[in-house]
Amino acid sequence: MFGLMHPGAIAAVSPDRPAVVMAGSGRIVTYRELDEESNRLAHLFRAAGLRPGDHIALMLENHPLFLVITWAAHRSGLYYTAISSQLTTGELAYILDDCEARVFISSARLADVATSVTAVTPKVELRLMLDGVAPGFGSYEEAVAGRPVTPVADECQGADMLYSSGTTGRPKGVKPPLSGEALERPGGLLRLIRFLFRPSADSVYLSPAPLYHAAPLRYCMNFQRLGATVVVMERFDPEQALALIERYGVTHSQWVPTMFIRLLKLPERARARHDLSSLVCAIHAAAPCPIPVKERMIEWWGPIIHEYYAGTEGNGLLHVDSAEWLEHRGTVGRSLLGTVHVCDEQGEELPPREHGTVYFSDGPSFVYHGDEEKTRAAQDPRGRGWTTLGDVGYLDEEGFLYLTDRRAYTIISGGVNVYPQEAENVLAVHPKVMDAAVFGIPDEEMGEQVKAVVQPVSMELAGPALEAELIEYCRSRLAAYKCPKSVDFRPDLPRHSTGKLYKRLLREEYHPATP
């Protein structure tokens, strides 16, 4: 079965194999259901006039039919944009208009937001709703009923067109070229997954994050190409995640560092309660992981933890396994796709150990849909065709990359660059801290000063005593100029459910509006 490479071929061999298991409800979607339902929807797309290269969008919670819809678009040769279910009306309208979706699919649970944009998204020709109906939306279930369960005659591969999470401004749509190849042809990501993580048809993949994010969506679909079972959590809960590993014999999983932190903050009794012996590969990405957190995770789960560094843009990929990481603590890996360069503001390449902007060359190219200015801003200033995700870091002598922070978040205090990720990593492992953000705020003398906003384990702990304790905790581990001068407390931080922090929203609160 290892060579089947798409759900239809797997359904022909093992129709009753679970393709999706919903963690909360226990609902199972078999490979037969995944194949037949995605074919019905593909025929609906064709009946609606959509042809390869056209575009659909979906905004759903982690729904049992989420992957059915993306497979239907993929096997129809369409672009599909999965949109965050956390967006406001304005954000949703912007993405629907920008991606030029002709079909928009949502659910009764998200009906209020989905229906609020109808009047301002005239490019959408067909609106469908799962689990109910709403003004302007037809019933998804009625629309696909009776459609053929066989593939459309011109079946070919589509692609996702996903939007960066917008942590530094308007989200940007990444539009890859369509290959037009047959569905059986594996892409580059599947080849990497097979090479690095060794999955098989017997694998069970746990996806604890929202499916609209790039990594969960792409990994779930590629594991399904192999016939693996995907266990989807409706929302992340640390102890439930451990229970699911034991209950379903999970072999592979993917996480973000904030999930590791919350797993480690569980009581020892809760962490020891579950048998995790089936887990052979735990993958993490999306943000740098504090060194003590990763050390503790490797100690707990063993040397099965893999890290990669990549972006929605797909312009490069780095990887590091546990053994290499323990020899290069703090690295996000060495390049497997593309060549890494670290450059100064003028585009001059820097020697090892010097901080600068991280660029990729010799990897896949990308454009931000409909935004030439943003596309140019992601390219190196010397016009060599190198591209960046906007991160700052340095390379060591062996080519391992270490990320310092986002370029947009660098604090310049008294003419000195301060990278807030360092202080965030220190604060994250303090026993009284649940989450932390560090950024620059205006300072008349220094230009900017270092500020921390912290979510404590309990708001009852918040106050001057904890503020002083956290500042001293940082100063005992970092140079004083890198540490926050003050700390504010909040019951939660504006963090994307994929683990990325919307630091921009916090910074804007502390920066006076300019006329």
Short mmCIF file of C-alpha atoms in Angstrom, two decimals:
data_model
loop_
_atom_site.label_atom_id
_atom_site.label_comp_id
_atom_site.label_asym_id
_atom_site.label_seq_id
_atom_site.Cartn_x
_atom_site.Cartn_y
_atom_site.Cartn_z
CA MET A 1 0.00 0.00 0.00
CA PHE A 2 3.00 2.28 0.40
CA GLY A 3 2.86 3.19 -3.27
CA LEU A 4 -0.87 4.01 -3.59
CA MET A 5 -0.44 7.74 -3.02
CA HIS A 6 -4.06 8.96 -2.89
CA PRO A 7 -7.29 8.17 -1.01
CA GLY A 8 -9.12 6.70 -4.00
CA ALA A 9 -6.51 4.01 -4.51
CA ILE A 10 -6.50 3.25 -0.78
CA ALA A 11 -10.30 3.04 -0.71
CA ALA A 12 -10.17 0.41 -3.44
CA VAL A 13 -7.95 -1.79 -1.28
CA SER A 14 -9.01 -0.97 2.32
CA PRO A 15 -12.36 0.84 2.12
CA ASP A 16 -13.16 0.50 5.83
CA ARG A 17 -9.80 1.78 7.05
CA PRO A 18 -10.32 4.96 9.13
CA ALA A 19 -9.05 8.00 7.28
CA VAL A 20 -10.15 10.48 9.97
CA VAL A 21 -11.01 9.98 13.62
CA MET A 22 -12.40 13.00 15.47
CA ALA A 23 -10.91 13.01 18.94
CA GLY A 24 -13.85 14.50 20.81
CA SER A 25 -16.88 12.97 19.14
CA GLY A 26 -15.20 9.74 18.04
CA ARG A 27 -16.73 10.13 14.56
CA ILE A 28 -14.87 8.11 11.91
CA VAL A 29 -14.58 8.91 8.22
CA THR A 30 -13.44 5.81 6.34
CA TYR A 31 -11.36 5.87 3.19
CA ARG A 32 -14.43 4.84 1.20
CA GLU A 33 -16.33 7.83 2.61
CA LEU A 34 -13.39 10.16 2.02
CA ASP A 35 -13.10 9.02 -1.60
CA GLU A 36 -16.79 8.98 -2.45
CA GLU A 37 -17.70 12.23 -0.68
CA SER A 38 -14.77 14.12 -2.20
CA ASN A 39 -15.78 12.82 -5.65
CA ARG A 40 -19.36 14.03 -5.15
CA LEU A 41 -18.11 17.49 -4.25
CA ALA A 42 -15.68 17.48 -7.19
CA HIS A 43 -18.62 16.84 -9.53
CA LEU A 44 -20.48 19.71 -7.89
CA PHE A 45 -17.52 22.01 -8.56
CA ARG A 46 -17.58 21.04 -12.22
CA ALA A 47 -21.36 21.54 -12.42
CA ALA A 48 -20.84 25.02 -10.96
CA GLY A 49 -18.47 25.80 -13.84
CA LEU A 50 -15.17 25.51 -11.98
CA ARG A 51 -12.23 24.24 -13.99
CA PRO A 52 -8.58 23.55 -13.09
CA GLY A 53 -6.96 26.74 -11.85
CA ASP A 54 -10.16 28.18 -10.34
CA HIS A 55 -10.49 28.87 -6.66
CA ILE A 56 -12.59 27.85 -3.64
CA ALA A 57 -12.35 28.83 0.03
CA LEU A 58 -13.50 27.17 3.24
CA MET A 59 -13.85 28.43 6.79
CA LEU A 60 -14.52 25.60 9.20
CA GLU A 61 -13.76 24.46 12.69
CA ASN A 62 -11.90 21.14 12.84
CA HIS A 63 -14.83 19.40 11.19
CA PRO A 64 -15.12 15.71 10.15
CA LEU A 65 -15.54 16.80 6.49
CA PHE A 66 -12.73 19.38 6.44
CA LEU A 67 -10.31 17.03 4.67
CA VAL A 68 -13.08 15.74 2.39
CA ILE A 69 -13.49 19.29 1.06
CA THR A 70 -9.78 19.93 0.57
CA TRP A 71 -9.36 16.57 -1.20
CA ALA A 72 -12.33 17.40 -3.46
CA ALA A 73 -10.67 20.66 -4.49
CA HIS A 74 -7.26 19.04 -4.81
CA ARG A 75 -8.47 16.24 -7.09
CA SER A 76 -10.36 18.82 -9.20
CA GLY A 77 -7.21 20.80 -9.98
CA LEU A 78 -8.43 23.79 -7.97
CA TYR A 79 -6.77 26.21 -5.61
CA TYR A 80 -8.22 25.96 -2.11
CA THR A 81 -7.83 28.50 0.67
CA ALA A 82 -8.49 27.28 4.20
CA ILE A 83 -9.38 30.32 6.32
CA SER A 84 -8.99 30.67 10.09
CA SER A 85 -12.24 30.20 11.99
CA GLN A 86 -11.05 32.89 14.42
CA LEU A 87 -11.15 35.80 11.96
CA THR A 88 -13.30 38.89 12.18
CA THR A 89 -15.73 39.93 9.47
CA GLY A 90 -13.25 42.36 7.93
CA GLU A 91 -10.43 39.83 7.85
CA LEU A 92 -12.64 37.15 6.30
CA ALA A 93 -13.96 39.52 3.64
CA TYR A 94 -10.43 40.60 2.74
CA ILE A 95 -9.21 37.02 2.17
CA LEU A 96 -12.31 35.91 0.23
CA ASP A 97 -11.98 38.89 -2.08
CA ASP A 98 -8.20 38.67 -2.40
CA CYS A 99 -8.09 34.95 -3.25
CA GLU A 100 -10.93 35.35 -5.78
CA ALA A 101 -12.86 32.36 -4.46
CA ARG A 102 -15.85 31.37 -6.59
CA VAL A 103 -17.16 28.92 -3.97
CA PHE A 104 -17.21 29.48 -0.20
CA ILE A 105 -18.00 26.65 2.23
CA SER A 106 -18.62 27.15 5.95
CA SER A 107 -20.60 25.54 8.78
CA ALA A 108 -23.63 26.31 10.91
CA ARG A 109 -21.31 26.79 13.88
CA LEU A 110 -19.64 29.72 12.09
CA ALA A 111 -22.77 31.03 10.39
CA ASP A 112 -22.72 34.45 12.06
CA VAL A 113 -19.33 35.39 10.64
CA ALA A 114 -19.83 33.52 7.34
CA THR A 115 -23.06 35.33 6.51
CA SER A 116 -21.76 38.74 7.57
CA VAL A 117 -19.55 39.08 4.48
CA THR A 118 -22.05 38.11 1.78
CA ALA A 119 -22.74 41.66 0.64
CA VAL A 120 -19.07 42.60 0.35
CA THR A 121 -17.78 39.45 -1.43
CA PRO A 122 -19.46 39.57 -4.85
CA LYS A 123 -16.87 37.32 -6.51
CA VAL A 124 -18.30 34.33 -4.61
CA GLU A 125 -20.87 32.62 -6.83
CA LEU A 126 -21.84 29.64 -4.65
CA ARG A 127 -22.07 29.50 -0.84
CA LEU A 128 -22.60 26.20 0.94
CA MET A 129 -23.09 25.44 4.62
CA LEU A 130 -22.49 22.23 6.53
CA ASP A 131 -24.87 21.06 9.28
CA GLY A 132 -27.56 23.63 8.48
CA VAL A 133 -28.45 26.58 6.31
CA ALA A 134 -28.30 30.36 6.64
CA PRO A 135 -29.27 33.35 4.51
CA GLY A 136 -27.34 33.26 1.24
CA PHE A 137 -26.03 29.73 1.86
CA GLY A 138 -27.36 26.50 0.42
CA SER A 139 -27.23 23.15 2.17
CA TYR A 140 -23.94 21.38 1.49
CA GLU A 141 -25.56 18.00 2.13
CA GLU A 142 -28.37 18.63 -0.36
CA ALA A 143 -26.01 20.03 -2.97
CA VAL A 144 -23.80 16.93 -3.10
CA ALA A 145 -26.55 14.34 -2.67
CA GLY A 146 -26.89 12.08 -5.69
CA ARG A 147 -23.71 13.26 -7.38
CA PRO A 148 -21.44 10.55 -8.85
CA VAL A 149 -18.99 8.85 -6.48
CA THR A 150 -16.49 8.29 -9.30
CA PRO A 151 -13.71 10.76 -10.19
CA VAL A 152 -14.36 13.66 -12.56
CA ALA A 153 -13.15 12.98 -16.08
CA ASP A 154 -10.41 15.62 -16.00
CA GLU A 155 -9.10 14.81 -12.50
CA CYS A 156 -5.72 16.42 -11.79
CA GLN A 157 -3.81 17.88 -8.87
CA GLY A 158 -4.71 21.24 -7.39
CA ALA A 159 -2.89 23.10 -4.63
CA ASP A 160 -3.53 24.99 -1.44
CA MET A 161 -3.22 28.76 -1.53
CA LEU A 162 -2.85 29.65 2.12
CA TYR A 163 -2.41 32.97 3.82
CA SER A 164 0.38 33.79 6.20
CA SER A 165 -1.03 34.36 9.66
CA GLY A 166 -0.65 38.12 9.49
CA THR A 167 1.35 38.58 12.72
CA THR A 168 3.02 41.68 11.22
CA GLY A 169 0.16 43.07 9.12
CA ARG A 170 -2.35 41.99 6.48
CA PRO A 171 -2.09 38.27 5.70
CA LYS A 172 -0.40 37.40 2.44
CA GLY A 173 -1.67 34.69 0.07
CA VAL A 174 1.01 32.30 -1.18
CA LYS A 175 0.06 31.06 -4.65
CA PRO A 176 2.15 28.17 -6.00
CA PRO A 177 2.06 27.09 -9.65
CA LEU A 178 -0.22 24.18 -10.48
CA SER A 179 1.48 21.04 -11.78
CA GLY A 180 -1.56 19.62 -13.60
CA GLU A 181 -0.18 16.15 -12.82
CA ALA A 182 -2.18 13.02 -12.15
CA LEU A 183 -3.37 12.49 -8.60
CA GLU A 184 -1.03 9.52 -8.14
CA ARG A 185 2.14 11.64 -8.44
CA PRO A 186 3.60 12.42 -5.00
CA GLY A 187 4.86 15.92 -4.32
CA GLY A 188 8.10 17.02 -2.72
CA LEU A 189 6.65 17.25 0.79
CA LEU A 190 5.54 13.62 0.73
CA ARG A 191 9.01 12.55 -0.33
CA LEU A 192 10.49 14.51 2.59
CA ILE A 193 8.00 13.03 5.06
CA ARG A 194 8.79 9.50 3.91
CA PHE A 195 12.54 10.12 4.08
CA LEU A 196 12.59 11.83 7.48
CA PHE A 197 9.76 10.28 9.46
CA ARG A 198 9.22 6.80 7.90
CA PRO A 199 5.41 6.61 8.00
CA SER A 200 3.44 3.71 6.53
CA ALA A 201 -0.16 2.68 5.96
CA ASP A 202 -0.19 1.42 9.56
CA SER A 203 0.78 4.82 10.97
CA VAL A 204 -1.58 6.85 13.14
CA TYR A 205 -1.01 10.60 12.93
CA LEU A 206 -2.23 12.92 15.70
CA SER A 207 -3.07 16.46 14.58
CA PRO A 208 -3.74 18.68 17.62
CA ALA A 209 -3.81 22.02 15.75
CA PRO A 210 -6.38 23.75 13.53
CA LEU A 211 -6.55 22.19 10.08
CA TYR A 212 -6.64 25.56 8.32
CA HIS A 213 -2.97 26.07 9.17
CA ALA A 214 -0.40 25.02 6.56
CA ALA A 215 1.46 22.27 8.43
CA PRO A 216 -1.59 20.40 9.85
CA LEU A 217 -3.43 20.55 6.53
CA ARG A 218 -0.49 19.45 4.38
CA TYR A 219 0.71 16.74 6.76
CA CYS A 220 -2.76 15.27 7.25
CA MET A 221 -3.34 15.06 3.50
CA ASN A 222 0.09 13.56 2.85
CA PHE A 223 -0.31 10.95 5.59
CA GLN A 224 -3.64 10.06 3.98
CA ARG A 225 -1.83 9.52 0.67
CA LEU A 226 -0.16 6.59 2.41
CA GLY A 227 -3.34 5.16 3.96
CA ALA A 228 -2.54 6.29 7.51
CA THR A 229 -5.23 7.17 10.04
CA VAL A 230 -5.40 10.83 11.07
CA VAL A 231 -6.70 11.62 14.57
CA VAL A 232 -7.94 15.22 14.64
CA MET A 233 -8.39 17.11 17.90
CA GLU A 234 -11.24 19.61 17.81
CA ARG A 235 -9.16 21.77 20.14
CA PHE A 236 -5.89 21.23 21.95
CA ASP A 237 -5.99 19.97 25.51
CA PRO A 238 -2.67 18.69 26.87
CA GLU A 239 -3.92 15.74 28.91
CA GLN A 240 -6.42 14.69 26.24
CA ALA A 241 -3.54 14.63 23.74
CA LEU A 242 -1.65 12.17 25.94
CA ALA A 243 -4.78 10.05 26.34
CA LEU A 244 -5.28 9.95 22.57
CA ILE A 245 -1.74 8.69 22.00
CA GLU A 246 -2.49 5.76 24.28
CA ARG A 247 -6.06 5.12 23.05
CA TYR A 248 -5.30 5.06 19.32
CA GLY A 249 -1.70 3.88 19.36
CA VAL A 250 -0.51 7.13 17.81
CA THR A 251 2.82 6.69 16.00
CA HIS A 252 3.40 10.19 14.57
CA SER A 253 2.36 13.62 15.80
CA GLN A 254 3.04 17.30 15.19
CA TRP A 255 3.22 20.07 17.79
CA VAL A 256 4.20 23.68 18.39
CA PRO A 257 6.40 24.79 21.32
CA THR A 258 3.50 26.25 23.31
CA MET A 259 1.93 22.78 23.33
CA PHE A 260 5.15 21.32 24.71
CA ILE A 261 5.16 23.96 27.45
CA ARG A 262 1.59 23.12 28.42
CA LEU A 263 2.31 19.40 28.38
CA LEU A 264 5.25 19.96 30.72
CA LYS A 265 3.16 22.12 33.06
CA LEU A 266 0.76 19.20 33.67
CA PRO A 267 1.16 17.63 37.11
CA GLU A 268 3.66 14.78 37.14
CA ARG A 269 0.89 12.34 37.99
CA ALA A 270 -1.07 13.35 34.88
CA ARG A 271 2.01 13.04 32.63
CA ALA A 272 2.83 9.60 33.97
CA ARG A 273 -0.73 8.31 33.67
CA HIS A 274 -0.63 7.51 29.95
CA ASP A 275 1.29 4.91 27.93
CA LEU A 276 3.11 6.76 25.15
CA SER A 277 5.18 3.81 23.94
CA SER A 278 3.50 3.73 20.49
CA LEU A 279 4.88 7.18 19.63
CA VAL A 280 7.90 6.85 17.36
CA CYS A 281 8.04 10.36 15.89
CA ALA A 282 7.06 13.74 17.35
CA ILE A 283 7.52 16.66 14.97
CA HIS A 284 7.53 20.31 15.95
CA ALA A 285 7.82 23.63 14.14
CA ALA A 286 6.14 27.07 13.81
CA ALA A 287 8.30 28.89 16.38
CA PRO A 288 11.66 28.48 18.13
CA CYS A 289 11.44 26.17 21.13
CA PRO A 290 13.08 27.28 24.39
CA ILE A 291 16.12 25.09 25.00
CA PRO A 292 15.05 23.86 28.48
CA VAL A 293 11.63 22.91 27.13
CA LYS A 294 13.07 20.78 24.35
CA GLU A 295 15.62 19.21 26.68
CA ARG A 296 12.82 18.13 29.02
CA MET A 297 10.70 16.81 26.15
CA ILE A 298 13.57 14.67 24.84
CA GLU A 299 14.20 13.41 28.37
CA TRP A 300 10.50 12.51 28.72
CA TRP A 301 9.70 11.10 25.25
CA GLY A 302 13.15 9.96 24.21
CA PRO A 303 15.13 10.86 21.07
CA ILE A 304 12.07 10.75 18.81
CA ILE A 305 11.60 14.51 18.48
CA HIS A 306 12.20 16.11 15.10
CA GLU A 307 12.20 19.82 14.36
CA TYR A 308 11.90 21.60 11.06
CA TYR A 309 11.98 25.21 9.98
CA ALA A 310 9.88 26.23 6.97
CA GLY A 311 7.07 28.56 6.06
CA THR A 312 3.80 28.61 4.17
CA GLU A 313 5.86 30.06 1.30
CA GLY A 314 7.71 26.72 0.84
CA ASN A 315 10.95 28.40 -0.24
CA GLY A 316 13.17 26.21 1.93
CA LEU A 317 13.23 23.63 4.70
CA LEU A 318 15.64 22.79 7.51
CA HIS A 319 15.51 19.73 9.76
CA VAL A 320 17.20 18.47 12.90
CA ASP A 321 16.64 15.24 14.83
CA SER A 322 17.12 14.79 18.57
CA ALA A 323 20.69 13.53 18.40
CA GLU A 324 21.88 16.43 16.24
CA TRP A 325 19.96 18.93 18.33
CA LEU A 326 21.58 17.75 21.55
CA GLU A 327 24.94 18.47 19.91
CA HIS A 328 23.72 21.88 18.64
CA ARG A 329 21.24 22.99 21.30
CA GLY A 330 18.94 25.73 20.11
CA THR A 331 19.31 25.07 16.40
CA VAL A 332 16.30 24.77 14.09
CA GLY A 333 18.27 22.50 11.78
CA ARG A 334 20.38 22.26 8.68
CA SER A 335 19.04 22.78 5.17
CA LEU A 336 17.39 19.96 3.22
CA LEU A 337 15.71 22.22 0.67
CA GLY A 338 17.35 25.42 -0.52
CA THR A 339 20.62 27.04 0.57
CA VAL A 340 20.61 29.24 3.67
CA HIS A 341 22.30 32.66 3.72
CA VAL A 342 22.47 35.19 6.56
CA CYS A 343 22.84 38.78 5.37
CA ASP A 344 23.14 42.28 6.78
CA GLU A 345 20.81 45.14 5.85
CA GLN A 346 22.73 45.79 2.63
CA GLY A 347 22.47 42.16 1.55
CA GLU A 348 26.11 41.37 2.33
CA GLU A 349 26.50 37.73 3.39
CA LEU A 350 27.72 37.39 6.98
CA PRO A 351 30.23 34.92 8.44
CA PRO A 352 29.23 32.23 10.98
CA ARG A 353 27.88 33.40 14.35
CA GLU A 354 26.91 36.88 13.09
CA HIS A 355 23.24 37.82 13.26
CA GLY A 356 21.31 38.91 10.18
CA THR A 357 18.27 38.26 8.03
CA VAL A 358 17.82 34.63 6.94
CA TYR A 359 17.46 34.07 3.18
CA PHE A 360 16.98 30.97 1.01
CA SER A 361 18.38 30.42 -2.47
CA ASP A 362 18.09 27.45 -4.84
CA GLY A 363 14.65 26.52 -3.48
CA PRO A 364 11.13 26.88 -4.87
CA SER A 365 10.07 30.40 -5.79
CA PHE A 366 6.87 32.01 -4.58
CA VAL A 367 4.79 35.13 -5.00
CA TYR A 368 2.32 36.81 -2.71
CA HIS A 369 -0.93 36.80 -4.64
CA GLY A 370 -1.82 40.23 -6.01
CA ASP A 371 0.90 42.01 -4.05
CA GLU A 372 4.07 42.77 -5.96
CA GLU A 373 5.32 45.08 -3.20
CA LYS A 374 5.20 42.34 -0.55
CA THR A 375 6.80 39.90 -2.96
CA ARG A 376 9.68 42.32 -3.58
CA ALA A 377 10.03 42.99 0.16
CA ALA A 378 10.69 39.26 0.69
CA GLN A 379 13.59 39.29 -1.78
CA ASP A 380 17.20 40.14 -1.04
CA PRO A 381 18.27 43.73 -1.71
CA ARG A 382 20.92 42.70 -4.24
CA GLY A 383 18.47 41.08 -6.64
CA ARG A 384 19.93 37.57 -6.53
CA GLY A 385 16.53 35.92 -6.27
CA TRP A 386 17.01 34.95 -2.62
CA THR A 387 13.88 35.09 -0.46
CA THR A 388 13.19 35.50 3.25
CA LEU A 389 10.42 34.68 5.69
CA GLY A 390 11.45 37.73 7.73
CA ASP A 391 13.42 35.89 10.41
CA VAL A 392 16.70 36.93 12.03
CA GLY A 393 19.35 34.39 13.05
CA TYR A 394 22.84 33.08 12.49
CA LEU A 395 24.61 30.01 11.12
CA ASP A 396 27.27 28.06 12.94
CA GLU A 397 30.39 26.64 11.29
CA GLU A 398 28.58 23.39 10.38
CA GLY A 399 25.65 25.10 8.69
CA PHE A 400 23.11 24.74 11.52
CA LEU A 401 20.75 27.71 11.76
CA TYR A 402 19.77 29.42 15.02
CA LEU A 403 16.80 31.78 14.95
CA THR A 404 16.91 34.93 17.03
CA ASP A 405 13.57 36.55 16.23
CA ARG A 406 11.39 38.07 13.57
CA ARG A 407 13.07 40.99 11.82
CA ALA A 408 10.00 43.14 12.48
CA TYR A 409 10.26 42.54 16.24
CA THR A 410 13.92 43.50 16.72
CA ILE A 411 14.20 46.12 19.48
CA ILE A 412 16.76 48.89 18.99
CA SER A 413 17.63 50.25 22.43
CA GLY A 414 20.43 52.79 22.65
CA GLY A 415 21.62 51.71 19.20
CA VAL A 416 21.91 48.05 20.24
CA ASN A 417 19.81 45.29 18.67
CA VAL A 418 17.80 43.27 21.20
CA TYR A 419 16.09 40.08 20.05
CA PRO A 420 13.03 39.55 22.29
CA GLN A 421 12.81 35.82 21.61
CA GLU A 422 15.68 35.30 24.06
CA ALA A 423 13.79 36.83 26.99
CA GLU A 424 10.55 35.13 25.93
CA ASN A 425 12.28 31.75 26.04
CA VAL A 426 13.56 32.45 29.55
CA LEU A 427 10.19 33.63 30.86
CA ALA A 428 8.31 30.70 29.27
CA VAL A 429 9.98 28.16 31.55
CA HIS A 430 9.42 30.05 34.81
CA PRO A 431 7.05 27.94 36.93
CA LYS A 432 4.64 30.83 37.51
CA VAL A 433 4.38 31.77 33.81
CA MET A 434 1.93 30.27 31.33
CA ASP A 435 2.79 32.52 28.37
CA ALA A 436 4.93 35.56 27.65
CA ALA A 437 5.52 38.22 25.02
CA VAL A 438 8.48 40.61 24.88
CA PHE A 439 8.67 43.64 22.59
CA GLY A 440 9.91 47.21 22.40
CA ILE A 441 8.02 50.27 23.64
CA PRO A 442 8.95 53.95 23.14
CA ASP A 443 11.65 55.38 25.39
CA GLU A 444 12.70 59.04 25.18
CA GLU A 445 16.31 58.35 26.11
CA MET A 446 17.02 54.93 24.56
CA GLY A 447 14.62 54.99 21.63
CA GLU A 448 12.99 51.75 22.81
CA GLN A 449 12.97 49.81 26.03
CA VAL A 450 12.24 46.13 26.58
CA LYS A 451 8.71 45.35 27.78
CA ALA A 452 7.17 42.02 28.83
CA VAL A 453 3.50 41.08 28.97
CA VAL A 454 2.94 37.84 30.86
CA GLN A 455 0.08 35.43 31.33
CA PRO A 456 0.70 33.97 34.80
CA VAL A 457 -0.40 30.50 35.80
CA SER A 458 -2.97 32.27 37.97
CA MET A 459 -3.92 35.95 37.90
CA GLU A 460 -3.87 35.85 41.70
CA LEU A 461 -0.06 35.82 41.41
CA ALA A 462 0.03 39.01 39.31
CA GLY A 463 1.50 42.08 40.94
CA PRO A 464 4.71 43.95 41.83
CA ALA A 465 6.28 40.99 43.63
CA LEU A 466 5.99 38.68 40.61
CA GLU A 467 7.13 41.50 38.31
CA ALA A 468 10.33 41.93 40.33
CA GLU A 469 10.83 38.16 40.49
CA LEU A 470 10.55 37.75 36.72
CA ILE A 471 12.88 40.65 35.95
CA GLU A 472 15.49 39.22 38.30
CA TYR A 473 14.95 35.74 36.86
CA CYS A 474 15.77 37.09 33.39
CA ARG A 475 18.80 39.03 34.61
CA SER A 476 20.24 35.94 36.23
CA ARG A 477 20.21 34.24 32.81
CA LEU A 478 20.67 37.04 30.24
CA ALA A 479 22.60 40.27 29.90
CA ALA A 480 20.66 43.07 31.61
CA TYR A 481 20.06 45.01 28.38
CA LYS A 482 18.14 42.03 26.94
CA CYS A 483 15.78 41.83 29.91
CA PRO A 484 12.42 43.55 30.40
CA LYS A 485 12.44 46.77 32.38
CA SER A 486 8.80 46.26 33.32
CA VAL A 487 6.18 43.50 33.23
CA ASP A 488 2.43 43.74 32.76
CA PHE A 489 0.05 40.85 33.43
CA ARG A 490 -2.96 39.57 31.50
CA PRO A 491 -5.25 36.54 31.79
CA ASP A 492 -4.33 35.52 28.22
CA LEU A 493 -2.27 36.69 25.26
CA PRO A 494 -3.38 37.11 21.63
CA ARG A 495 -1.87 33.90 20.39
CA HIS A 496 -2.96 32.20 17.17
CA SER A 497 -4.28 28.71 17.76
CA THR A 498 -1.35 27.37 15.72
CA GLY A 499 1.00 28.74 18.39
CA LYS A 500 2.09 32.00 16.75
CA LEU A 501 1.87 35.09 18.90
CA TYR A 502 0.13 38.17 17.51
CA LYS A 503 2.76 40.42 19.03
CA ARG A 504 1.77 43.21 16.65
CA LEU A 505 -1.52 43.64 18.53
CA LEU A 506 0.31 44.07 21.84
CA ARG A 507 2.90 46.46 20.45
CA GLU A 508 0.21 48.68 18.96
CA GLU A 509 -1.34 49.15 22.40
CA TYR A 510 1.90 50.58 23.76
CA HIS A 511 2.81 52.74 20.78
CA PRO A 512 0.88 56.02 20.60
CA ALA A 513 -1.00 56.52 17.35
CA THR A 514 0.76 58.81 14.91
CA PRO A 515 -1.27 61.48 13.10
#
